[in-house]
Every structure is written in C-alpha cells, then in structure tokens.
Amino acid sequence: MKILVIEDEPAMLEVIRQSLQKENFLVEVAGDFSSALRKIIAYNYDCILLDLTLPDGNGFELLQELKKMNKTDGVIIISAKDSVDDKIRGLNLGADDYLTKPFHIAELNARIKSVLRRKVFDGKNTLELGNIMIDLNDRTVTVKAEQMTLNRKEFDILTYFMANKGRLVIKDALAEYIWGDYADQANDYEFIYSQIRNLRKKLKEHDSGIEIRAVYGIGYKLVVL
Amino acid sequence: MKLLNHTLLYLSVSLLAVLGLWALIFYFNMLEEVKDSIDDGLANYKMLIIYKAQKDTSMLSSAAFGAENYTIREIAPSYAIQVRDSYKDSLLYSERLNSYEPVRLLTTAFAAEDGRFYELKIISAAVNKAELIRKLLLSLTVLYMLMLASIIAINNFVLKRIWRPFYYLLNQLKKFRLANATLFRPATTTVTEFRELNDTLLSLLGRNLDTFISQKQFIENASHELQTPVAISINKLELLAERNTLSEEDVQTVAAVIQTLESLKRMNRSLLLLSKIENQQFAAEEKVNLNEVIKKMVSDFSDLSEFKEVQLLLLEDGQFDHVMNKDLAEMLVMNLLKNAIVHNRPNGTVTISISHSSFTIENTGEAAPLDPVKMFDRFYKKTADRTSTGLGLAIVKAITHFYGFSIEYHFSGNHVFRVGVTGQGS
C-alpha cells in the first residue's frame, strides 16, 4: 500500500511518516505544491494525505488536478482549518474524508484504513482478524460463523481498535473518537472504561482470538492471541 | 416619538406664538388705522357743518344729538379762545341697541357770522373693541386649526416622501450583517444630505467589512498556527509512548502531558467556536426543527445516560421550528443535554419538554443552585474539574444571544434551563 503525505510542516510530516511506517505502508512525502504535483502526475497512490495550506499553492488545486487526470487515489484532507465551508468544498471536489488538526494517530489510521477498504475491496466492506469478521456495511460481527451482538458504541470501538491493531490507543483518542468534536467535558473515562469492559467480556466469551489489553492505565492495545 | 411628530409638535407650538404675536400687532394697527380714518371723517364733517351754519342760522340751536349727529351751543368768547380741536372716545346710549355704544367725539369751537362763539360736538360710530377682539380670536383659531391640519397633511405626504431615503437606509442598517454584507444597497436620492449619508455609510461599512474580513482571517490563521504545533506535540508523544524502551512511570508522564495538550486543544477549539459565533460566521441558515435535533441528541446520548443511570424523558407539546444554523442548533442542545447528564446523580432524571416556541431541560443533580450571574461566563467552573474547559455554557449563551433566544435558569430542587423565542410564552 502506497501512501503520499503532502504537508508543509516538516515536524508534522515526520510524525505522520513514522506512524504510517509502523503500519507497514510505503510512505512518500512532499513538502510543497510543486513536488506534490510532480509525484501525483508520475505515480499512483492508494491514499493521499493532503494539507490544504501549502507555501506555493492550495491543496484544493491539487485535488482538482488529481480529478482532471481521472486518478482514483483516495484522498484525505488534513487541515487545521476547521470551517464547514472548507469541508464541504473538499468533499465536493472528490476528497474521501476530512480530518481536522490536531488529530490522534489512531484516528488517522482508522480513517486511512476506511478509505483503503472502500477503494480496494470495491463495495465488500469487511474486516477480519483472529476468528472475528466485521461487516461494516451491515454493522454485524461474526465469530466462527456465529453472530456477536454489540451495541453501537461497542461496535465503533471494536472497528477503531481493529484499524489500530497492535498499536497503543490512548484513552483521550478513544474519548474523542466516541464523542466527536466540540464535546466540552468530553473525557468521561469511566464511561469508556465500562464500554471497553463489556466489549472485552464479549470478545472472550465468543472466543474471538483477539484481546484488548490495558497499557499502563494510559490506553489500550488490540492483540491477536 | 417619531420624527414626523417631532416636527409637528415644534411647528404647532411656534406657530401658536407667531400667530399670537401677529394678532396683537394686527389688532393695534387696525385700531389705529380705523381711528385715523374716523377722525379724518369727523374733521371733514366739521368743515361742512361750520360752512352750512354760516348760512343757516337755525342750525345754531341744536342742543342735543337727535336726528343729527352733532350739537351746537353758544359759549363765552373768553372760553372759546382756549378751545382746541379734541378727539376722544366716548359712549352714547343707543335706542336701537338699548345699550351704550362706543363713539368717537370731536369737540371744537367756531365763530358764526353774527359774531358770537359756538361750541360744536360731532360724533361718529367707532369700532367695538370687544367685538373686534372676539372676531379676531375666532378667525385666528380657525386659521390655526387649518394650518395645523395642513401641516399634518404635509407631514404625512410630503415629509414622509422626503424622508423616504432615510427610512430606507435605516431599514438597510437594521438588516445589515457583516457575514453577508452584499445586502446593503445605498438609497436612490438627489438630496445632498442623503447622498452624503449614503457615501458615509458605504465607507463606514466598507471599513468594518475590511476589519471583519481581516479578523476572520486572523482567527483562521491563529487556528492554523496553534493547531499544528499542538498536533505535532500530541502525535510525537503518542509515538514516544509506543516505544518499548520506556518505563511505566515515563509512559504515564507522557500520557499526562498528552492529556494537558488535549485540554489545550479543546479549549482552543471552543474559543475559536465562540469567536466564530460572535463574529456571526455561521451564515448558512435553514428552517430547523428543534424536536428533530433534540431527538437525535437524546439517541446519541442514550449510551452515556444508561451508563450514568440517568433516565431521559422527552415531552413534546408542539413543534419548535426556527430559522437558524443547524450545527449551532445541535451544539446548543448538545451542550445543555450533556451538562444535564454529566452533572446528575445515579437514578436521576433529565426531562426535556418542547413547546412551539421553547424547550426546557430539567435535571436532578446537586442540591445547590448554580450562580445565575456567573454561570454563563467563560471559564466558569463549579468544581476544579480539569477535564472541563468551562466554555460549554458560554457557547450556549453565545448561540442563544446570536438568535435572540432567551435563556433562563432557575433552581427548584432540580436545575431547569429554558431556551425560548423571546416575546412569546410557552
């Protein structure tokens, strides 16, 4: 899987690159408009992470170029601009998702995987790990051909962990994922803890072959047994 | 008081003074003129009588005012020398009117052909002053009324027409919003003052618009400039925490720093949101059904309320529709509902009632009321809760203020928040 990261802030570019390499993606980077354009023209990528404000151009223009060339690369806009107008414009121009900075690495992983699934698995939207299979279209979970019932939040948490398998997901990232933006007093760890506890119990009961492990009390990690 | 009525008031008062003064001058001038004219007549008459009396001596013995309006009596020569022509006002009993009527009396003396001296008195009807004043007052009152009536008419038709550009501009200013400034159109007028007003308003609004745009850009830039370093810090720390070389203690320190950065991030976002609301940057408005919004939020929060063992009750007495920004409507309900659930107690309740012009969120919770003055301030916190930014209710306040909603809080054992359209009961 080849991913292009277009970001003008070197430090930001570096952390994204490091994190994506941990996921065994092939990562290429571009720090400005012109080099990004050259790479887009020359190669095909499975997913492009696109910052909107670049020193020598605008991310929207890159998006337009991409669509002109009829390329099917998945595009996730990553921007500090949190305006509805920009979001709508980006999505109308053909971006697959819009992520506002600052984001958690786990969130970025989940979004990239979701875009890749849609691109690669053409409609069939499933995740498999251990004995478990998740159908994201029907929102159903099957373990060894047997249905496992999860409530809405538990289902979301499980898919989030599956996108971040083997990685540390800190509690804040999980809280933000569950509550979304603008939720003041969002960090209700107790609630998250209870959701995780229920999910763990169900995973164990159904012999799913995966486990959510607590890491030093700061977060969790999904491991395949 | 309206501008038109102001003009009317000032005009009617000053007109009364002007008319009164004018009437006074008119009265005295008129009186003087009439007197002069009568006196001239009397002098003329005197000449005629004296001339006639030289020929007709029988005239010399008319001692009383009878059919004639003169008397002649003989006087001593020594007295006659002193007599000068004198005009004075006098009263004469009128048989016809059965009352004393004012007359003008001329007293003079002359020498007849027989060498004797005679005193001649001539009268002429004079102006009845009381009658004159009465008539004058009546006419003036009628004139005053007529003038007032015409001023009102002029006010209503002409002045309204003249001031039309002014009212047009006023209306434009009332509707003016910085967020969609294209709405302002200058008035079409040939009046210099209104043209100047047009130009002044245009340049003033133009300058405001420039400031607004640069402020908006500043907010966006500030957002960008602040969010990126925070993002880098959080993500670097996340990568650091994943390293297996760190001790548990180190990982926990890293997690604590991430948490602090998280609250910085949330605070930054909330502050940006607040300034966006206050700068009226949520222009996209549509007819929002608050019932739908509330139902969506109730379902979103059902998991949390279940976990907190709080029962959510929804009572709908009507459909609450309002033209507003949908994101802001959701934010308004979400902040209030979340507070009601989080600051509740186990086995507590949150009751949401919706009417056609308001909604009320009532929740059980702490037994003490909140500070109704400070609670909507930025960074107001009841407890030293580190996870709270203290901006939730400030956002609620900003949204309600923006749409002219009223927001009331009262404590009746339960905490009750009521948001409603002002000027309408529930």
PDB file of C-alpha atoms in Angstrom, chain B residues 172-365:
ATOM      1  CA  GLN B 172     -30.940  48.556   5.497  1.00  0.00           C
ATOM      2  CA  LEU B 173     -28.798  49.150   8.568  1.00  0.00           C
ATOM      3  CA  LYS B 174     -31.167  47.154  10.740  1.00  0.00           C
ATOM      4  CA  LYS B 175     -30.858  44.198   8.413  1.00  0.00           C
ATOM      5  CA  PHE B 176     -27.109  44.594   7.942  1.00  0.00           C
ATOM      6  CA  ARG B 177     -24.966  41.618   8.948  1.00  0.00           C
ATOM      7  CA  LEU B 178     -21.226  41.592   8.449  1.00  0.00           C
ATOM      8  CA  ALA B 179     -21.337  37.953   7.445  1.00  0.00           C
ATOM      9  CA  ASN B 180     -23.411  38.664   4.321  1.00  0.00           C
ATOM     10  CA  ALA B 181     -22.575  42.257   3.553  1.00  0.00           C
ATOM     11  CA  THR B 182     -23.801  42.177  -0.033  1.00  0.00           C
ATOM     12  CA  LEU B 183     -27.267  43.027   1.277  1.00  0.00           C
ATOM     13  CA  PHE B 184     -26.507  46.750   1.714  1.00  0.00           C
ATOM     14  CA  ARG B 185     -27.679  48.967  -1.126  1.00  0.00           C
ATOM     15  CA  PRO B 186     -27.498  52.783  -0.972  1.00  0.00           C
ATOM     16  CA  ALA B 187     -30.716  54.779  -1.338  1.00  0.00           C
ATOM     17  CA  THR B 188     -31.536  56.494  -4.623  1.00  0.00           C
ATOM     18  CA  THR B 189     -31.884  60.191  -3.853  1.00  0.00           C
ATOM     19  CA  THR B 190     -30.982  63.631  -5.161  1.00  0.00           C
ATOM     20  CA  VAL B 191     -30.878  65.230  -1.699  1.00  0.00           C
ATOM     21  CA  THR B 192     -27.320  66.256  -0.821  1.00  0.00           C
ATOM     22  CA  GLU B 193     -27.568  65.234   2.838  1.00  0.00           C
ATOM     23  CA  PHE B 194     -28.871  61.796   1.997  1.00  0.00           C
ATOM     24  CA  ARG B 195     -26.220  61.391  -0.659  1.00  0.00           C
ATOM     25  CA  GLU B 196     -23.626  62.201   1.975  1.00  0.00           C
ATOM     26  CA  LEU B 197     -25.266  59.733   4.352  1.00  0.00           C
ATOM     27  CA  ASN B 198     -25.119  57.128   1.597  1.00  0.00           C
ATOM     28  CA  ASP B 199     -21.426  57.736   0.999  1.00  0.00           C
ATOM     29  CA  THR B 200     -20.580  57.847   4.702  1.00  0.00           C
ATOM     30  CA  LEU B 201     -22.433  54.621   5.390  1.00  0.00           C
ATOM     31  CA  LEU B 202     -20.863  52.905   2.437  1.00  0.00           C
ATOM     32  CA  SER B 203     -17.349  53.841   3.505  1.00  0.00           C
ATOM     33  CA  LEU B 204     -18.060  53.041   7.166  1.00  0.00           C
ATOM     34  CA  LEU B 205     -19.492  49.636   6.351  1.00  0.00           C
ATOM     35  CA  GLY B 206     -16.694  49.051   3.898  1.00  0.00           C
ATOM     36  CA  ARG B 207     -14.111  49.702   6.590  1.00  0.00           C
ATOM     37  CA  ASN B 208     -15.980  47.474   9.032  1.00  0.00           C
ATOM     38  CA  LEU B 209     -16.142  44.773   6.444  1.00  0.00           C
ATOM     39  CA  ASP B 210     -12.395  45.009   5.873  1.00  0.00           C
ATOM     40  CA  THR B 211     -11.789  44.757   9.614  1.00  0.00           C
ATOM     41  CA  PHE B 212     -14.187  41.857   9.833  1.00  0.00           C
ATOM     42  CA  ILE B 213     -12.508  40.008   6.998  1.00  0.00           C
ATOM     43  CA  SER B 214      -9.036  40.548   8.397  1.00  0.00           C
ATOM     44  CA  GLN B 215     -10.274  39.436  11.822  1.00  0.00           C
ATOM     45  CA  LYS B 216     -11.805  36.360  10.279  1.00  0.00           C
ATOM     46  CA  GLN B 217      -8.534  35.650   8.539  1.00  0.00           C
ATOM     47  CA  PHE B 218      -6.696  36.184  11.793  1.00  0.00           C
ATOM     48  CA  ILE B 219      -8.923  33.654  13.520  1.00  0.00           C
ATOM     49  CA  GLU B 220      -8.307  31.144  10.762  1.00  0.00           C
ATOM     50  CA  ASN B 221      -4.573  31.803  10.819  1.00  0.00           C
ATOM     51  CA  ALA B 222      -4.442  31.625  14.606  1.00  0.00           C
ATOM     52  CA  SER B 223      -6.328  28.374  14.421  1.00  0.00           C
ATOM     53  CA  HIS B 224      -3.919  27.011  11.873  1.00  0.00           C
ATOM     54  CA  GLU B 225      -0.806  28.251  13.627  1.00  0.00           C
ATOM     55  CA  LEU B 226      -1.864  26.934  17.025  1.00  0.00           C
ATOM     56  CA  GLN B 227      -3.403  23.655  15.974  1.00  0.00           C
ATOM     57  CA  THR B 228      -0.398  22.431  14.007  1.00  0.00           C
ATOM     58  CA  PRO B 229       2.159  22.664  16.849  1.00  0.00           C
ATOM     59  CA  VAL B 230      -0.343  21.074  19.231  1.00  0.00           C
ATOM     60  CA  ALA B 231      -0.934  18.312  16.691  1.00  0.00           C
ATOM     61  CA  ILE B 232       2.786  17.700  16.284  1.00  0.00           C
ATOM     62  CA  SER B 233       3.306  17.584  20.051  1.00  0.00           C
ATOM     63  CA  ILE B 234       0.455  15.154  20.654  1.00  0.00           C
ATOM     64  CA  ASN B 235       1.439  12.845  17.819  1.00  0.00           C
ATOM     65  CA  LYS B 236       5.124  12.838  18.766  1.00  0.00           C
ATOM     66  CA  LEU B 237       4.202  11.955  22.338  1.00  0.00           C
ATOM     67  CA  GLU B 238       1.918   9.199  21.098  1.00  0.00           C
ATOM     68  CA  LEU B 239       4.790   7.712  19.127  1.00  0.00           C
ATOM     69  CA  LEU B 240       7.038   8.093  22.163  1.00  0.00           C
ATOM     70  CA  ALA B 241       4.540   6.288  24.417  1.00  0.00           C
ATOM     71  CA  GLU B 242       4.523   3.358  21.999  1.00  0.00           C
ATOM     72  CA  ARG B 243       8.259   2.794  22.401  1.00  0.00           C
ATOM     73  CA  ASN B 244       9.011  -0.308  24.421  1.00  0.00           C
ATOM     74  CA  THR B 245      12.119   1.196  25.953  1.00  0.00           C
ATOM     75  CA  LEU B 246      10.170   3.480  28.296  1.00  0.00           C
ATOM     76  CA  SER B 247       9.420   2.583  31.897  1.00  0.00           C
ATOM     77  CA  GLU B 248       5.838   2.591  33.144  1.00  0.00           C
ATOM     78  CA  GLU B 249       6.493   5.793  35.041  1.00  0.00           C
ATOM     79  CA  ASP B 250       7.774   7.523  31.896  1.00  0.00           C
ATOM     80  CA  VAL B 251       4.792   6.355  29.855  1.00  0.00           C
ATOM     81  CA  GLN B 252       2.452   7.754  32.467  1.00  0.00           C
ATOM     82  CA  THR B 253       4.240  11.097  32.387  1.00  0.00           C
ATOM     83  CA  VAL B 254       3.896  11.122  28.626  1.00  0.00           C
ATOM     84  CA  ALA B 255       0.191  10.326  28.951  1.00  0.00           C
ATOM     85  CA  ALA B 256      -0.249  13.170  31.434  1.00  0.00           C
ATOM     86  CA  VAL B 257       1.354  15.615  29.001  1.00  0.00           C
ATOM     87  CA  ILE B 258      -0.890  14.350  26.216  1.00  0.00           C
ATOM     88  CA  GLN B 259      -3.911  14.962  28.442  1.00  0.00           C
ATOM     89  CA  THR B 260      -2.817  18.525  29.138  1.00  0.00           C
ATOM     90  CA  LEU B 261      -2.321  19.135  25.428  1.00  0.00           C
ATOM     91  CA  GLU B 262      -5.743  17.648  24.822  1.00  0.00           C
ATOM     92  CA  SER B 263      -7.402  20.169  27.091  1.00  0.00           C
ATOM     93  CA  LEU B 264      -5.409  22.928  25.385  1.00  0.00           C
ATOM     94  CA  LYS B 265      -6.690  21.668  22.060  1.00  0.00           C
ATOM     95  CA  ARG B 266     -10.300  21.560  23.236  1.00  0.00           C
ATOM     96  CA  MET B 267     -10.065  24.985  24.810  1.00  0.00           C
ATOM     97  CA  ASN B 268      -8.585  26.398  21.617  1.00  0.00           C
ATOM     98  CA  ARG B 269     -11.370  24.847  19.566  1.00  0.00           C
ATOM     99  CA  SER B 270     -14.074  26.128  21.899  1.00  0.00           C
ATOM    100  CA  LEU B 271     -12.624  29.640  21.912  1.00  0.00           C
ATOM    101  CA  LEU B 272     -12.433  29.630  18.127  1.00  0.00           C
ATOM    102  CA  LEU B 273     -16.011  28.440  18.014  1.00  0.00           C
ATOM    103  CA  LEU B 274     -17.092  31.201  20.389  1.00  0.00           C
ATOM    104  CA  SER B 275     -15.436  33.931  18.351  1.00  0.00           C
ATOM    105  CA  LYS B 276     -16.916  32.454  15.196  1.00  0.00           C
ATOM    106  CA  ILE B 277     -20.397  32.637  16.693  1.00  0.00           C
ATOM    107  CA  GLU B 278     -19.793  36.149  17.972  1.00  0.00           C
ATOM    108  CA  ASN B 279     -18.414  37.189  14.575  1.00  0.00           C
ATOM    109  CA  GLN B 280     -21.571  35.789  13.009  1.00  0.00           C
ATOM    110  CA  GLN B 281     -19.691  33.382  10.802  1.00  0.00           C
ATOM    111  CA  PHE B 282     -22.433  30.789  10.806  1.00  0.00           C
ATOM    112  CA  ALA B 283     -24.319  32.293   7.920  1.00  0.00           C
ATOM    113  CA  ALA B 284     -25.925  29.205   6.391  1.00  0.00           C
ATOM    114  CA  GLU B 285     -29.403  29.152   7.891  1.00  0.00           C
ATOM    115  CA  GLU B 286     -32.344  26.895   7.268  1.00  0.00           C
ATOM    116  CA  LYS B 287     -35.604  26.046   8.965  1.00  0.00           C
ATOM    117  CA  VAL B 288     -34.544  23.736  11.773  1.00  0.00           C
ATOM    118  CA  ASN B 289     -36.979  21.547  13.652  1.00  0.00           C
ATOM    119  CA  LEU B 290     -35.680  21.582  17.218  1.00  0.00           C
ATOM    120  CA  ASN B 291     -37.739  18.478  18.033  1.00  0.00           C
ATOM    121  CA  GLU B 292     -35.710  16.520  15.471  1.00  0.00           C
ATOM    122  CA  VAL B 293     -32.425  17.918  16.771  1.00  0.00           C
ATOM    123  CA  ILE B 294     -33.315  17.083  20.368  1.00  0.00           C
ATOM    124  CA  LYS B 295     -34.444  13.562  19.451  1.00  0.00           C
ATOM    125  CA  LYS B 296     -31.165  12.952  17.617  1.00  0.00           C
ATOM    126  CA  MET B 297     -29.161  14.166  20.628  1.00  0.00           C
ATOM    127  CA  VAL B 298     -31.235  12.075  23.042  1.00  0.00           C
ATOM    128  CA  SER B 299     -30.452   8.993  20.979  1.00  0.00           C
ATOM    129  CA  ASP B 300     -26.751   9.944  20.728  1.00  0.00           C
ATOM    130  CA  PHE B 301     -26.549  10.301  24.486  1.00  0.00           C
ATOM    131  CA  SER B 302     -28.599   7.204  25.317  1.00  0.00           C
ATOM    132  CA  ASP B 303     -25.480   5.104  25.980  1.00  0.00           C
ATOM    133  CA  LEU B 304     -23.970   7.650  28.316  1.00  0.00           C
ATOM    134  CA  SER B 305     -27.230   8.216  30.193  1.00  0.00           C
ATOM    135  CA  GLU B 306     -27.661   4.470  30.577  1.00  0.00           C
ATOM    136  CA  PHE B 307     -24.160   4.211  31.963  1.00  0.00           C
ATOM    137  CA  LYS B 308     -24.765   7.118  34.346  1.00  0.00           C
ATOM    138  CA  GLU B 309     -28.087   5.519  35.345  1.00  0.00           C
ATOM    139  CA  VAL B 310     -29.942   8.643  34.352  1.00  0.00           C
ATOM    140  CA  GLN B 311     -33.379   8.417  32.796  1.00  0.00           C
ATOM    141  CA  LEU B 312     -34.088  10.625  29.776  1.00  0.00           C
ATOM    142  CA  LEU B 313     -37.697  11.791  29.366  1.00  0.00           C
ATOM    143  CA  LEU B 314     -38.908  13.655  26.297  1.00  0.00           C
ATOM    144  CA  LEU B 315     -42.234  15.514  26.315  1.00  0.00           C
ATOM    145  CA  GLU B 316     -43.403  17.142  23.105  1.00  0.00           C
ATOM    146  CA  ASP B 317     -46.216  19.681  23.386  1.00  0.00           C
ATOM    147  CA  GLY B 318     -45.574  21.246  20.000  1.00  0.00           C
ATOM    148  CA  GLN B 319     -43.225  21.564  17.065  1.00  0.00           C
ATOM    149  CA  PHE B 320     -40.472  24.114  17.707  1.00  0.00           C
ATOM    150  CA  ASP B 321     -39.268  25.385  14.338  1.00  0.00           C
ATOM    151  CA  HIS B 322     -36.747  28.175  13.911  1.00  0.00           C
ATOM    152  CA  VAL B 323     -34.632  29.505  11.067  1.00  0.00           C
ATOM    153  CA  MET B 324     -31.047  29.016  12.221  1.00  0.00           C
ATOM    154  CA  ASN B 325     -27.776  27.246  11.523  1.00  0.00           C
ATOM    155  CA  LYS B 326     -28.189  23.535  12.035  1.00  0.00           C
ATOM    156  CA  ASP B 327     -24.723  22.941  13.506  1.00  0.00           C
ATOM    157  CA  LEU B 328     -25.342  25.668  16.069  1.00  0.00           C
ATOM    158  CA  ALA B 329     -28.746  24.208  16.924  1.00  0.00           C
ATOM    159  CA  GLU B 330     -27.101  20.847  17.572  1.00  0.00           C
ATOM    160  CA  MET B 331     -24.312  22.424  19.585  1.00  0.00           C
ATOM    161  CA  LEU B 332     -26.826  24.307  21.719  1.00  0.00           C
ATOM    162  CA  VAL B 333     -28.836  21.202  22.561  1.00  0.00           C
ATOM    163  CA  MET B 334     -25.750  19.015  22.953  1.00  0.00           C
ATOM    164  CA  ASN B 335     -24.053  21.276  25.479  1.00  0.00           C
ATOM    165  CA  LEU B 336     -27.169  21.610  27.627  1.00  0.00           C
ATOM    166  CA  LEU B 337     -28.074  17.931  27.441  1.00  0.00           C
ATOM    167  CA  LYS B 338     -24.543  16.773  28.177  1.00  0.00           C
ATOM    168  CA  ASN B 339     -24.366  19.002  31.238  1.00  0.00           C
ATOM    169  CA  ALA B 340     -27.715  17.674  32.420  1.00  0.00           C
ATOM    170  CA  ILE B 341     -26.478  14.073  32.138  1.00  0.00           C
ATOM    171  CA  VAL B 342     -22.941  14.535  33.434  1.00  0.00           C
ATOM    172  CA  HIS B 343     -23.892  16.703  36.425  1.00  0.00           C
ATOM    173  CA  ASN B 344     -26.581  14.287  37.513  1.00  0.00           C
ATOM    174  CA  ARG B 345     -26.808  11.591  40.151  1.00  0.00           C
ATOM    175  CA  PRO B 346     -27.443   7.841  39.815  1.00  0.00           C
ATOM    176  CA  ASN B 347     -31.170   7.107  39.330  1.00  0.00           C
ATOM    177  CA  GLY B 348     -31.693  10.735  38.433  1.00  0.00           C
ATOM    178  CA  THR B 349     -33.756  12.070  35.574  1.00  0.00           C
ATOM    179  CA  VAL B 350     -33.422  14.538  32.729  1.00  0.00           C
ATOM    180  CA  THR B 351     -36.769  15.855  31.499  1.00  0.00           C
ATOM    181  CA  ILE B 352     -36.855  17.656  28.166  1.00  0.00           C
ATOM    182  CA  SER B 353     -40.087  19.396  27.251  1.00  0.00           C
ATOM    183  CA  ILE B 354     -40.616  21.073  23.903  1.00  0.00           C
ATOM    184  CA  SER B 355     -43.336  23.562  23.046  1.00  0.00           C
ATOM    185  CA  HIS B 356     -43.863  25.501  19.827  1.00  0.00           C
ATOM    186  CA  SER B 357     -41.583  28.331  20.935  1.00  0.00           C
ATOM    187  CA  SER B 358     -39.284  26.945  23.638  1.00  0.00           C
ATOM    188  CA  PHE B 359     -37.646  23.907  25.131  1.00  0.00           C
ATOM    189  CA  THR B 360     -36.838  23.161  28.751  1.00  0.00           C
ATOM    190  CA  ILE B 361     -34.210  20.804  30.121  1.00  0.00           C
ATOM    191  CA  GLU B 362     -34.706  19.893  33.760  1.00  0.00           C
ATOM    192  CA  ASN B 363     -32.326  17.635  35.601  1.00  0.00           C
ATOM    193  CA  THR B 364     -31.822  16.246  39.057  1.00  0.00           C
ATOM    194  CA  GLY B 365     -28.383  16.806  40.491  1.00  0.00           C
TER     195      GLY B 365
END
